Coordinates of C-alpha atoms in Angstrom, one line a residue:
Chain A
X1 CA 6.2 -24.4 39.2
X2 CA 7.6 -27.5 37.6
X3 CA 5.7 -29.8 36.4
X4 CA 6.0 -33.9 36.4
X5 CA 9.0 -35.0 35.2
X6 CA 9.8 -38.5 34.0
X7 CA 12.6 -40.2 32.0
X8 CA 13.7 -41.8 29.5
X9 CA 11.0 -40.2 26.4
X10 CA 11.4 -42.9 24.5
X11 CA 12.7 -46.5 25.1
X12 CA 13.3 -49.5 22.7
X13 CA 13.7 -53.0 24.0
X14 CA 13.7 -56.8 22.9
X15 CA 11.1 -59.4 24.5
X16 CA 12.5 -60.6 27.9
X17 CA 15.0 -57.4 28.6
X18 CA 14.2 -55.4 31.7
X19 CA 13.6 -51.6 31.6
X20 CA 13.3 -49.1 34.3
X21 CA 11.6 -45.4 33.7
X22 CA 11.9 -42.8 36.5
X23 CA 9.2 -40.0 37.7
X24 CA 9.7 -37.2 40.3
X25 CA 6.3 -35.6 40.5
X26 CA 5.7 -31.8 41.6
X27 CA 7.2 -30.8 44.6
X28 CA 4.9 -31.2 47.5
X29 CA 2.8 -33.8 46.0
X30 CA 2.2 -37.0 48.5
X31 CA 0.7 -38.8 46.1
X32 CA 2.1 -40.3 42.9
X33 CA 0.8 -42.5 40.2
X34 CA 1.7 -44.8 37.9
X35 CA -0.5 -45.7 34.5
X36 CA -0.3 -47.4 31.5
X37 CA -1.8 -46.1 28.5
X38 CA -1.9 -48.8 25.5
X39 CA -2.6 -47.2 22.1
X40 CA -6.1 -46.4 21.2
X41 CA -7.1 -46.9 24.8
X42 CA -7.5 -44.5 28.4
X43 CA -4.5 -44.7 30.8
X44 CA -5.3 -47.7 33.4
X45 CA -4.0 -47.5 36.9
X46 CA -1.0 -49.7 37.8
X47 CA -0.1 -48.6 41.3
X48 CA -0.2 -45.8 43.5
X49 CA 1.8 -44.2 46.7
X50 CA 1.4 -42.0 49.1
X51 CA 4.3 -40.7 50.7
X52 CA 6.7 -43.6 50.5
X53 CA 3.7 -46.6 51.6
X54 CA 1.9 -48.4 48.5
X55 CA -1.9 -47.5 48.7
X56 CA -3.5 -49.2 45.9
X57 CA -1.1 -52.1 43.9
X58 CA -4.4 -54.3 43.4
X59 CA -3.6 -54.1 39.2
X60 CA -0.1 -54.1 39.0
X61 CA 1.2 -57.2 37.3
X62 CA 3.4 -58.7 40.2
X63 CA 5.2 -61.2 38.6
X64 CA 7.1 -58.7 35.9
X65 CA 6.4 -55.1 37.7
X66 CA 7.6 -53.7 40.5
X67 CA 7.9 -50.1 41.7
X68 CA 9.0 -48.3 44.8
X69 CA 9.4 -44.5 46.2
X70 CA 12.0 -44.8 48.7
X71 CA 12.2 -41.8 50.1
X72 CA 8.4 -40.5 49.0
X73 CA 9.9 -38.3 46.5
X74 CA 11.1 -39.7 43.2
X75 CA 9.8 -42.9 41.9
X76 CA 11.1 -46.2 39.8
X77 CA 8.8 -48.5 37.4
X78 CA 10.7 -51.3 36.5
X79 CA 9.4 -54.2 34.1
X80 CA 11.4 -57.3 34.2
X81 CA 11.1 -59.9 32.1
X82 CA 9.0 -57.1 29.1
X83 CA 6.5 -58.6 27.2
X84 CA 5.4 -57.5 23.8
X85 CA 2.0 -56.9 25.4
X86 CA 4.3 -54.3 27.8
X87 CA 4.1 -51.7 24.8
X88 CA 2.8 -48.6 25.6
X89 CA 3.2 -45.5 27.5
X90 CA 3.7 -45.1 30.9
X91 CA 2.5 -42.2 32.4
X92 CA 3.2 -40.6 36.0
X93 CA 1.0 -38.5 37.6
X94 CA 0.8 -36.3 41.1
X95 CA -1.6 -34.9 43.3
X96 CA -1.5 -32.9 46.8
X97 CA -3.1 -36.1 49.0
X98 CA -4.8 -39.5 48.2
X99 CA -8.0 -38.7 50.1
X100 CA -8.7 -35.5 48.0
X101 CA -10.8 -34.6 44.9
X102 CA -8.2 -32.4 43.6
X103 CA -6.5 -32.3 40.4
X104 CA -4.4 -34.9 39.0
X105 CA -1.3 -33.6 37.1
X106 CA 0.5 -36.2 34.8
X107 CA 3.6 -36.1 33.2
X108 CA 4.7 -36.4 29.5
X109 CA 5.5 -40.4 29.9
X110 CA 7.7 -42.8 28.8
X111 CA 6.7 -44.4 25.3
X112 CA 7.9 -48.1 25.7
X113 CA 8.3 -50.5 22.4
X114 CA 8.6 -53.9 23.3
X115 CA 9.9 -55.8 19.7
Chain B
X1 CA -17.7 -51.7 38.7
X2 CA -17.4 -48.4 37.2
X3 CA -16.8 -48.0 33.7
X4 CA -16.5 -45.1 31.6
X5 CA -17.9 -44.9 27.9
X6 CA -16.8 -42.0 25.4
X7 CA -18.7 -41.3 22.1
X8 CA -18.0 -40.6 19.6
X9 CA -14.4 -42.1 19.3
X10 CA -13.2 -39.7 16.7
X11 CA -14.9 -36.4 15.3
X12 CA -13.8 -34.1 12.4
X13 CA -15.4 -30.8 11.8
X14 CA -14.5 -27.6 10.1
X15 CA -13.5 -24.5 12.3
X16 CA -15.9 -22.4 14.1
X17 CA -18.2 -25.4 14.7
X18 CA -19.7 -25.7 18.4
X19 CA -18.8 -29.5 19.4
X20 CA -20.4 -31.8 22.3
X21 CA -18.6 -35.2 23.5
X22 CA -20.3 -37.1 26.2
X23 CA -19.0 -39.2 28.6
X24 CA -21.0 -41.8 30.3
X25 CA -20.3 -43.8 33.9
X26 CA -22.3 -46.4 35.2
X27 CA -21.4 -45.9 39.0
X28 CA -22.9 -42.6 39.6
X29 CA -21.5 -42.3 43.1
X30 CA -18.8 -40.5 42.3
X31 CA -16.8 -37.5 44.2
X32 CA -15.9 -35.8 41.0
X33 CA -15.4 -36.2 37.0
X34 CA -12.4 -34.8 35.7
X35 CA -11.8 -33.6 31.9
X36 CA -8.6 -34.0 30.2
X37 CA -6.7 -33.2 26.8
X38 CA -4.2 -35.0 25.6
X39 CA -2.3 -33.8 22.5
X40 CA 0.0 -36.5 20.4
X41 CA 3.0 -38.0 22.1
X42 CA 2.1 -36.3 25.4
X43 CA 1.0 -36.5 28.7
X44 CA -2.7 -35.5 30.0
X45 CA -3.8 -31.8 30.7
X46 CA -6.4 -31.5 33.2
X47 CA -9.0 -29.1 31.6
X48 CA -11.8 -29.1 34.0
X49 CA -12.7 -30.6 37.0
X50 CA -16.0 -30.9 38.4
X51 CA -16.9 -31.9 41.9
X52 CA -20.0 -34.2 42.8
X53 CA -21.8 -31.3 44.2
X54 CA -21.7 -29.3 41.3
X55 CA -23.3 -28.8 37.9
X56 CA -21.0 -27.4 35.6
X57 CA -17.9 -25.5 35.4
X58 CA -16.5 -23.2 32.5
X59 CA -12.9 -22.2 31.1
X60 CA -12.8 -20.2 28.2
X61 CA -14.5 -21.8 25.2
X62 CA -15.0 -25.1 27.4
X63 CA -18.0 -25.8 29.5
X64 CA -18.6 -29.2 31.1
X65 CA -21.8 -30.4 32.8
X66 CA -22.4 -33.2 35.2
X67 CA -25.7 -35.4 35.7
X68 CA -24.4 -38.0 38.4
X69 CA -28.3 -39.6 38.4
X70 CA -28.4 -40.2 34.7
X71 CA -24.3 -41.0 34.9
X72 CA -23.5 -38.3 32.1
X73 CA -21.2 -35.6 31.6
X74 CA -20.5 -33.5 28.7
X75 CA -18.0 -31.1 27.2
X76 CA -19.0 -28.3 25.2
X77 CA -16.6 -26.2 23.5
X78 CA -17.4 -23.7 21.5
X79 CA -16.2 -21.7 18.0
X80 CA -13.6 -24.7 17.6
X81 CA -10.0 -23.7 16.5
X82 CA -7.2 -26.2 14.8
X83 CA -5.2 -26.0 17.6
X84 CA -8.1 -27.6 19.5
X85 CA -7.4 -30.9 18.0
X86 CA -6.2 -33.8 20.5
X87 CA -7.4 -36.4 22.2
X88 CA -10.6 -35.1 25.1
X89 CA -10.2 -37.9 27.1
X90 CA -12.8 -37.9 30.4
X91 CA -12.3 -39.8 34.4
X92 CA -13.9 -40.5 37.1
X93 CA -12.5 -42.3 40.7
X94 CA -12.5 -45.7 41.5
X95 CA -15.4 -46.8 43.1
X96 CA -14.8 -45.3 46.8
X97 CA -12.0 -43.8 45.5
X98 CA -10.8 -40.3 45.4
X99 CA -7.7 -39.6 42.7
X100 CA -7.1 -43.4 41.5
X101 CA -9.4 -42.9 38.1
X102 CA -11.3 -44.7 35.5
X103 CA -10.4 -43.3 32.1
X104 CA -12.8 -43.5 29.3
X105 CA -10.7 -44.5 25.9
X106 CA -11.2 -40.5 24.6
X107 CA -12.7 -39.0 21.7
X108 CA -10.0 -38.0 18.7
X109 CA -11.0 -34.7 18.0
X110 CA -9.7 -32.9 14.4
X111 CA -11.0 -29.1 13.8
X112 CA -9.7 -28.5 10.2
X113 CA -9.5 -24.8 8.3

């Protein structure tokens, strides 16, 4: 079974550029995630869908992130105007339903540096 | 609001050694605590996963325990190998939550020859 796949690895920007990373969790899975894990510290949710409907956006910041799942598959984080405080990894991450206690299955992330 | 504490932050011990990290959470009502390893420039491997009604669970050289009144868990592993050096990085849901989690910041774990 494949796992979580998400794109680009790596990506290098400059302060104010926009950046856009791409996650298409395991087939089947409802529910997608999006964190951010800053160096030296534990992934922190930014948002997460179920299906193609937001659930849970309460610590996304609004006013440079945005992310949708059109279609409840796929899914797009974009950051627009990036910060230097934007550096970090972004992780995606799947699971069966919301209102389970399953597993969560992650993906290998994007590594973002912000210069 | 739930937050989750790992100690130590980093350990280093020779191979063979039997290792504990805890994990402490100060909401104990929680539906589960999950486990995870996370190896450099990776994502996160879900190791164990232990649900609210249960005590422990066990893979391989792992074990973890749960205490959800004292809001402790811990991961055991046992006869430590190299290749068991990563980041142990331990979550629990959201307050009322089910999958969103609260990650502790990990312990950095080195087992050297």
């Amino acid at each position: 079974e494949a796992g979580v796949a998400q794109s680009p690895r790596y990506k290098i920007i400059e302060k104010r550029q926009s950046v856009a990373f791409w996650c298409n969790p395991i087939s089947g899975h409802a529910t997608l995630y999006w964190y951010q894990q800053i160096l030296g510290q534990g992934p922190k949710l930014l948002i997460q869908f179920q299906n193609n409907g937001v659930v849970d956006d309460s610590q996304l910041p609004k006013d440079r992130f945005s992310a949708e799942r059109l279609k409840g598959v796929d899914s797009t984080l974009k950051i627009q105007p990036a910060k230097l405080e934007d550096s970090a990894v972004y992780l995606c991450a799947s699971s069966l339903i919301a209102y389970d206690t399953g597993e969560l299955f992650f993906g290998e992330g994007s590594r973002l540096t912000v210069l | 609001k739930q937050e989750v504490t790992q100690i130590p932050a980093a350990l280093s011990v020779p191979e063979g050694e039997n290792l504990v990290l805890n994990c402490s959470f100060t909401d104990s009502a929680i539906y589960n605590l999950q486990w995870f390893r996370q190896d450099p420039g990776k994502g996160l491997t879900s190791l164990l996963l232990i649900q609210s009604s249960q005590r422990e669970q066990t893979s391989g050289r792992l074990n973890a325990s749960l205490d959800k009144s004292s809001g402790r868990s811990t991961l055991y592993i046992a006869a430590s190998q190299p290749g068991d050096s990563a980041t142990y990085l331990c979550a629990v849901p959201f307050s009322g939550g089910y999958n969103k989690l609260i990650f502790g910041a990990g312990t950095r774990l080195a087992v050297h020859p």
